[in-house]
Amino acid sequence: AEEARAKMFISHGRTDQILNFENAEDYIVPQMKRLGFDVRFEPFEDRHVLREEEINKALDRFLGSDHEPASPD
């Protein structure tokens, strides 16, 4: 029987001034995949931020597309 793989969602800004984008893209994501995680990597054009679009993509990944979308308060 095939083992269930833990899902991961990683989003990263291409111009992140805190955490190097290439480190995530070239090292962290491939390493997590080698360890057996089911990784979805979503790069985006921005800095070190948490954007509504990526929050909703993560919610879709873990909850399915019928969840209530995140919105700023």
PDB file of N, CA and C in Angstrom:
ATOM      1  N   ALA A   1       0.843  -1.197   0.000  1.00  0.00           N
ATOM      2  CA  ALA A   1       0.000   0.000   0.000  1.00  0.00           C
ATOM      3  C   ALA A   1       0.874   1.241   0.000  1.00  0.00           C
ATOM      4  N   GLU A   2       0.429   2.239  -0.740  1.00  0.00           N
ATOM      5  CA  GLU A   2       1.170   3.501  -0.828  1.00  0.00           C
ATOM      6  C   GLU A   2       0.930   4.340   0.419  1.00  0.00           C
ATOM      7  N   GLU A   3       1.994   4.909   0.970  1.00  0.00           N
ATOM      8  CA  GLU A   3       1.870   5.763   2.150  1.00  0.00           C
ATOM      9  C   GLU A   3       1.344   7.138   1.757  1.00  0.00           C
ATOM     10  N   ALA A   4       0.518   7.697   2.630  1.00  0.00           N
ATOM     11  CA  ALA A   4       0.042   9.063   2.411  1.00  0.00           C
ATOM     12  C   ALA A   4       1.211  10.019   2.621  1.00  0.00           C
ATOM     13  N   ARG A   5       1.313  11.014   1.769  1.00  0.00           N
ATOM     14  CA  ARG A   5       2.378  11.998   1.893  1.00  0.00           C
ATOM     15  C   ARG A   5       1.791  13.294   2.441  1.00  0.00           C
ATOM     16  N   ALA A   6       2.486  13.883   3.385  1.00  0.00           N
ATOM     17  CA  ALA A   6       2.022  15.145   3.962  1.00  0.00           C
ATOM     18  C   ALA A   6       2.083  16.244   2.904  1.00  0.00           C
ATOM     19  N   LYS A   7       1.015  17.021   2.812  1.00  0.00           N
ATOM     20  CA  LYS A   7       0.970  18.131   1.873  1.00  0.00           C
ATOM     21  C   LYS A   7       1.649  19.353   2.473  1.00  0.00           C
ATOM     22  N   MET A   8       2.368  20.064   1.616  1.00  0.00           N
ATOM     23  CA  MET A   8       2.993  21.321   2.013  1.00  0.00           C
ATOM     24  C   MET A   8       2.663  22.362   0.969  1.00  0.00           C
ATOM     25  N   PHE A   9       2.523  23.593   1.409  1.00  0.00           N
ATOM     26  CA  PHE A   9       2.325  24.724   0.510  1.00  0.00           C
ATOM     27  C   PHE A   9       3.380  25.760   0.864  1.00  0.00           C
ATOM     28  N   ILE A  10       4.222  26.080  -0.104  1.00  0.00           N
ATOM     29  CA  ILE A  10       5.268  27.075   0.106  1.00  0.00           C
ATOM     30  C   ILE A  10       5.102  28.158  -0.938  1.00  0.00           C
ATOM     31  N   SER A  11       4.890  29.389  -0.486  1.00  0.00           N
ATOM     32  CA  SER A  11       4.871  30.522  -1.401  1.00  0.00           C
ATOM     33  C   SER A  11       6.051  31.416  -1.033  1.00  0.00           C
ATOM     34  N   HIS A  12       6.618  32.051  -2.065  1.00  0.00           N
ATOM     35  CA  HIS A  12       7.824  32.838  -1.805  1.00  0.00           C
ATOM     36  C   HIS A  12       7.928  33.967  -2.817  1.00  0.00           C
ATOM     37  N   GLY A  13       8.157  35.178  -2.312  1.00  0.00           N
ATOM     38  CA  GLY A  13       8.348  36.333  -3.183  1.00  0.00           C
ATOM     39  C   GLY A  13       9.701  36.300  -3.865  1.00  0.00           C
ATOM     40  N   ARG A  14       9.708  36.561  -5.149  1.00  0.00           N
ATOM     41  CA  ARG A  14      10.955  36.528  -5.921  1.00  0.00           C
ATOM     42  C   ARG A  14      11.941  37.625  -5.494  1.00  0.00           C
ATOM     43  N   THR A  15      11.436  38.721  -4.922  1.00  0.00           N
ATOM     44  CA  THR A  15      12.308  39.814  -4.474  1.00  0.00           C
ATOM     45  C   THR A  15      12.326  39.907  -2.950  1.00  0.00           C
ATOM     46  N   ASP A  16      12.149  38.781  -2.284  1.00  0.00           N
ATOM     47  CA  ASP A  16      12.157  38.728  -0.814  1.00  0.00           C
ATOM     48  C   ASP A  16      13.486  39.267  -0.290  1.00  0.00           C
ATOM     49  N   GLN A  17      13.416  40.293   0.546  1.00  0.00           N
ATOM     50  CA  GLN A  17      14.618  40.912   1.083  1.00  0.00           C
ATOM     51  C   GLN A  17      15.050  40.277   2.402  1.00  0.00           C
ATOM     52  N   ILE A  18      14.254  39.342   2.957  1.00  0.00           N
ATOM     53  CA  ILE A  18      14.564  38.686   4.231  1.00  0.00           C
ATOM     54  C   ILE A  18      15.117  37.275   4.013  1.00  0.00           C
ATOM     55  N   LEU A  19      14.392  36.477   3.240  1.00  0.00           N
ATOM     56  CA  LEU A  19      14.796  35.091   2.947  1.00  0.00           C
ATOM     57  C   LEU A  19      15.074  34.967   1.451  1.00  0.00           C
ATOM     58  N   ASN A  20      16.255  34.540   1.096  1.00  0.00           N
ATOM     59  CA  ASN A  20      16.683  34.440  -0.284  1.00  0.00           C
ATOM     60  C   ASN A  20      15.769  33.519  -1.095  1.00  0.00           C
ATOM     61  N   PHE A  21      15.226  34.036  -2.193  1.00  0.00           N
ATOM     62  CA  PHE A  21      14.313  33.259  -3.036  1.00  0.00           C
ATOM     63  C   PHE A  21      14.986  32.003  -3.584  1.00  0.00           C
ATOM     64  N   GLU A  22      16.204  32.137  -4.083  1.00  0.00           N
ATOM     65  CA  GLU A  22      16.899  30.998  -4.683  1.00  0.00           C
ATOM     66  C   GLU A  22      17.108  29.875  -3.676  1.00  0.00           C
ATOM     67  N   ASN A  23      17.309  30.216  -2.410  1.00  0.00           N
ATOM     68  CA  ASN A  23      17.470  29.193  -1.386  1.00  0.00           C
ATOM     69  C   ASN A  23      16.205  28.342  -1.280  1.00  0.00           C
ATOM     70  N   ALA A  24      15.052  28.989  -1.310  1.00  0.00           N
ATOM     71  CA  ALA A  24      13.791  28.247  -1.252  1.00  0.00           C
ATOM     72  C   ALA A  24      13.593  27.416  -2.513  1.00  0.00           C
ATOM     73  N   GLU A  25      13.782  28.040  -3.658  1.00  0.00           N
ATOM     74  CA  GLU A  25      13.522  27.372  -4.931  1.00  0.00           C
ATOM     75  C   GLU A  25      14.520  26.248  -5.222  1.00  0.00           C
ATOM     76  N   ASP A  26      15.797  26.495  -4.941  1.00  0.00           N
ATOM     77  CA  ASP A  26      16.847  25.546  -5.324  1.00  0.00           C
ATOM     78  C   ASP A  26      17.200  24.536  -4.239  1.00  0.00           C
ATOM     79  N   TYR A  27      16.894  24.835  -2.974  1.00  0.00           N
ATOM     80  CA  TYR A  27      17.298  23.928  -1.904  1.00  0.00           C
ATOM     81  C   TYR A  27      16.118  23.411  -1.079  1.00  0.00           C
ATOM     82  N   ILE A  28      15.345  24.323  -0.502  1.00  0.00           N
ATOM     83  CA  ILE A  28      14.298  23.903   0.444  1.00  0.00           C
ATOM     84  C   ILE A  28      13.223  23.059  -0.243  1.00  0.00           C
ATOM     85  N   VAL A  29      12.681  23.536  -1.349  1.00  0.00           N
ATOM     86  CA  VAL A  29      11.603  22.801  -2.029  1.00  0.00           C
ATOM     87  C   VAL A  29      12.088  21.435  -2.521  1.00  0.00           C
ATOM     88  N   PRO A  30      13.218  21.352  -3.239  1.00  0.00           N
ATOM     89  CA  PRO A  30      13.681  20.023  -3.660  1.00  0.00           C
ATOM     90  C   PRO A  30      13.979  19.081  -2.487  1.00  0.00           C
ATOM     91  N   GLN A  31      14.538  19.627  -1.413  1.00  0.00           N
ATOM     92  CA  GLN A  31      14.836  18.792  -0.252  1.00  0.00           C
ATOM     93  C   GLN A  31      13.550  18.241   0.364  1.00  0.00           C
ATOM     94  N   MET A  32      12.520  19.064   0.493  1.00  0.00           N
ATOM     95  CA  MET A  32      11.251  18.596   1.051  1.00  0.00           C
ATOM     96  C   MET A  32      10.636  17.513   0.159  1.00  0.00           C
ATOM     97  N   LYS A  33      10.755  17.674  -1.159  1.00  0.00           N
ATOM     98  CA  LYS A  33      10.245  16.653  -2.079  1.00  0.00           C
ATOM     99  C   LYS A  33      11.023  15.354  -1.928  1.00  0.00           C
ATOM    100  N   ARG A  34      12.354  15.450  -1.801  1.00  0.00           N
ATOM    101  CA  ARG A  34      13.179  14.242  -1.609  1.00  0.00           C
ATOM    102  C   ARG A  34      12.810  13.516  -0.320  1.00  0.00           C
ATOM    103  N   LEU A  35      12.392  14.286   0.687  1.00  0.00           N
ATOM    104  CA  LEU A  35      11.988  13.687   1.960  1.00  0.00           C
ATOM    105  C   LEU A  35      10.586  13.075   1.893  1.00  0.00           C
ATOM    106  N   GLY A  36       9.915  13.234   0.753  1.00  0.00           N
ATOM    107  CA  GLY A  36       8.629  12.589   0.551  1.00  0.00           C
ATOM    108  C   GLY A  36       7.412  13.465   0.743  1.00  0.00           C
ATOM    109  N   PHE A  37       7.609  14.759   0.968  1.00  0.00           N
ATOM    110  CA  PHE A  37       6.463  15.658   1.114  1.00  0.00           C
ATOM    111  C   PHE A  37       5.859  15.968  -0.245  1.00  0.00           C
ATOM    112  N   ASP A  38       4.559  16.149  -0.262  1.00  0.00           N
ATOM    113  CA  ASP A  38       3.823  16.539  -1.461  1.00  0.00           C
ATOM    114  C   ASP A  38       3.805  18.066  -1.481  1.00  0.00           C
ATOM    115  N   VAL A  39       4.803  18.656  -2.146  1.00  0.00           N
ATOM    116  CA  VAL A  39       5.032  20.103  -2.079  1.00  0.00           C
ATOM    117  C   VAL A  39       4.412  20.822  -3.265  1.00  0.00           C
ATOM    118  N   ARG A  40       3.685  21.881  -2.961  1.00  0.00           N
ATOM    119  CA  ARG A  40       3.241  22.820  -3.989  1.00  0.00           C
ATOM    120  C   ARG A  40       3.971  24.125  -3.726  1.00  0.00           C
ATOM    121  N   PHE A  41       4.768  24.552  -4.698  1.00  0.00           N
ATOM    122  CA  PHE A  41       5.568  25.770  -4.577  1.00  0.00           C
ATOM    123  C   PHE A  41       4.962  26.845  -5.460  1.00  0.00           C
ATOM    124  N   GLU A  42       4.653  27.979  -4.870  1.00  0.00           N
ATOM    125  CA  GLU A  42       4.037  29.095  -5.582  1.00  0.00           C
ATOM    126  C   GLU A  42       4.908  30.341  -5.454  1.00  0.00           C
ATOM    127  N   PRO A  43       5.772  30.587  -6.434  1.00  0.00           N
ATOM    128  CA  PRO A  43       6.517  31.837  -6.418  1.00  0.00           C
ATOM    129  C   PRO A  43       5.616  32.988  -6.858  1.00  0.00           C
ATOM    130  N   PHE A  44       5.923  34.191  -6.378  1.00  0.00           N
ATOM    131  CA  PHE A  44       5.145  35.355  -6.778  1.00  0.00           C
ATOM    132  C   PHE A  44       6.055  36.571  -6.867  1.00  0.00           C
ATOM    133  N   GLU A  45       5.591  37.573  -7.584  1.00  0.00           N
ATOM    134  CA  GLU A  45       6.370  38.789  -7.810  1.00  0.00           C
ATOM    135  C   GLU A  45       6.118  39.785  -6.685  1.00  0.00           C
ATOM    136  N   ASP A  46       6.891  39.674  -5.616  1.00  0.00           N
ATOM    137  CA  ASP A  46       6.777  40.606  -4.498  1.00  0.00           C
ATOM    138  C   ASP A  46       7.907  40.322  -3.530  1.00  0.00           C
ATOM    139  N   ARG A  47       7.890  41.025  -2.415  1.00  0.00           N
ATOM    140  CA  ARG A  47       8.944  40.906  -1.412  1.00  0.00           C
ATOM    141  C   ARG A  47       8.536  39.914  -0.323  1.00  0.00           C
ATOM    142  N   HIS A  48       8.957  40.154   0.898  1.00  0.00           N
ATOM    143  CA  HIS A  48       8.672  39.280   2.046  1.00  0.00           C
ATOM    144  C   HIS A  48       7.311  39.666   2.626  1.00  0.00           C
ATOM    145  N   VAL A  49       6.264  39.167   1.999  1.00  0.00           N
ATOM    146  CA  VAL A  49       4.894  39.506   2.394  1.00  0.00           C
ATOM    147  C   VAL A  49       4.024  38.248   2.366  1.00  0.00           C
ATOM    148  N   LEU A  50       2.913  38.343   3.049  1.00  0.00           N
ATOM    149  CA  LEU A  50       1.891  37.307   3.006  1.00  0.00           C
ATOM    150  C   LEU A  50       0.689  37.923   2.312  1.00  0.00           C
ATOM    151  N   ARG A  51       0.406  37.462   1.097  1.00  0.00           N
ATOM    152  CA  ARG A  51      -0.642  38.067   0.279  1.00  0.00           C
ATOM    153  C   ARG A  51      -1.915  37.218   0.328  1.00  0.00           C
ATOM    154  N   GLU A  52      -3.029  37.894   0.176  1.00  0.00           N
ATOM    155  CA  GLU A  52      -4.341  37.225   0.197  1.00  0.00           C
ATOM    156  C   GLU A  52      -4.410  36.115  -0.854  1.00  0.00           C
ATOM    157  N   GLU A  53      -3.857  36.369  -2.023  1.00  0.00           N
ATOM    158  CA  GLU A  53      -3.896  35.373  -3.100  1.00  0.00           C
ATOM    159  C   GLU A  53      -3.215  34.064  -2.683  1.00  0.00           C
ATOM    160  N   GLU A  54      -2.053  34.167  -2.045  1.00  0.00           N
ATOM    161  CA  GLU A  54      -1.351  32.958  -1.617  1.00  0.00           C
ATOM    162  C   GLU A  54      -2.055  32.278  -0.451  1.00  0.00           C
ATOM    163  N   ILE A  55      -2.655  33.060   0.439  1.00  0.00           N
ATOM    164  CA  ILE A  55      -3.429  32.472   1.535  1.00  0.00           C
ATOM    165  C   ILE A  55      -4.563  31.628   0.964  1.00  0.00           C
ATOM    166  N   ASN A  56      -5.271  32.157  -0.023  1.00  0.00           N
ATOM    167  CA  ASN A  56      -6.379  31.415  -0.625  1.00  0.00           C
ATOM    168  C   ASN A  56      -5.901  30.185  -1.390  1.00  0.00           C
ATOM    169  N   LYS A  57      -4.740  30.269  -2.035  1.00  0.00           N
ATOM    170  CA  LYS A  57      -4.184  29.083  -2.706  1.00  0.00           C
ATOM    171  C   LYS A  57      -3.849  27.994  -1.683  1.00  0.00           C
ATOM    172  N   ALA A  58      -3.309  28.403  -0.549  1.00  0.00           N
ATOM    173  CA  ALA A  58      -2.996  27.428   0.506  1.00  0.00           C
ATOM    174  C   ALA A  58      -4.273  26.811   1.060  1.00  0.00           C
ATOM    175  N   LEU A  59      -5.296  27.630   1.289  1.00  0.00           N
ATOM    176  CA  LEU A  59      -6.575  27.103   1.775  1.00  0.00           C
ATOM    177  C   LEU A  59      -7.162  26.121   0.772  1.00  0.00           C
ATOM    178  N   ASP A  60      -7.087  26.447  -0.526  1.00  0.00           N
ATOM    179  CA  ASP A  60      -7.559  25.521  -1.561  1.00  0.00           C
ATOM    180  C   ASP A  60      -6.802  24.200  -1.481  1.00  0.00           C
ATOM    181  N   ARG A  61      -5.502  24.287  -1.282  1.00  0.00           N
ATOM    182  CA  ARG A  61      -4.648  23.088  -1.234  1.00  0.00           C
ATOM    183  C   ARG A  61      -5.064  22.161  -0.101  1.00  0.00           C
ATOM    184  N   PHE A  62      -5.360  22.731   1.058  1.00  0.00           N
ATOM    185  CA  PHE A  62      -5.634  21.914   2.235  1.00  0.00           C
ATOM    186  C   PHE A  62      -7.118  21.658   2.481  1.00  0.00           C
ATOM    187  N   LEU A  63      -7.984  22.565   2.052  1.00  0.00           N
ATOM    188  CA  LEU A  63      -9.409  22.442   2.357  1.00  0.00           C
ATOM    189  C   LEU A  63     -10.277  22.174   1.132  1.00  0.00           C
ATOM    190  N   GLY A  64      -9.722  22.319  -0.052  1.00  0.00           N
ATOM    191  CA  GLY A  64     -10.517  22.206  -1.266  1.00  0.00           C
ATOM    192  C   GLY A  64     -11.045  23.581  -1.662  1.00  0.00           C
ATOM    193  N   SER A  65     -11.607  23.669  -2.823  1.00  0.00           N
ATOM    194  CA  SER A  65     -12.000  24.976  -3.358  1.00  0.00           C
ATOM    195  C   SER A  65     -13.339  25.478  -2.835  1.00  0.00           C
ATOM    196  N   ASP A  66     -14.024  24.737  -1.978  1.00  0.00           N
ATOM    197  CA  ASP A  66     -15.330  25.176  -1.497  1.00  0.00           C
ATOM    198  C   ASP A  66     -15.264  25.888  -0.135  1.00  0.00           C
ATOM    199  N   HIS A  67     -14.081  26.302   0.305  1.00  0.00           N
ATOM    200  CA  HIS A  67     -13.933  27.017   1.563  1.00  0.00           C
ATOM    201  C   HIS A  67     -14.283  28.492   1.403  1.00  0.00           C
ATOM    202  N   GLU A  68     -14.496  29.162   2.499  1.00  0.00           N
ATOM    203  CA  GLU A  68     -14.728  30.607   2.496  1.00  0.00           C
ATOM    204  C   GLU A  68     -13.386  31.305   2.257  1.00  0.00           C
ATOM    205  N   PRO A  69     -13.274  32.154   1.220  1.00  0.00           N
ATOM    206  CA  PRO A  69     -11.999  32.804   0.938  1.00  0.00           C
ATOM    207  C   PRO A  69     -11.552  33.709   2.086  1.00  0.00           C
ATOM    208  N   ALA A  70     -10.241  33.816   2.249  1.00  0.00           N
ATOM    209  CA  ALA A  70      -9.688  34.747   3.237  1.00  0.00           C
ATOM    210  C   ALA A  70      -9.864  36.151   2.688  1.00  0.00           C
ATOM    211  N   SER A  71     -10.121  37.086   3.569  1.00  0.00           N
ATOM    212  CA  SER A  71     -10.221  38.485   3.150  1.00  0.00           C
ATOM    213  C   SER A  71      -9.641  39.344   4.247  1.00  0.00           C
ATOM    214  N   PRO A  72      -9.041  40.473   3.852  1.00  0.00           N
ATOM    215  CA  PRO A  72      -8.451  41.358   4.858  1.00  0.00           C
ATOM    216  C   PRO A  72      -9.534  42.005   5.710  1.00  0.00           C
ATOM    217  N   ASP A  73      -9.250  42.158   6.986  1.00  0.00           N
ATOM    218  CA  ASP A  73     -10.189  42.826   7.898  1.00  0.00           C
ATOM    219  C   ASP A  73      -9.823  44.266   8.081  1.00  0.00           C
TER     220      ASP A  73
END
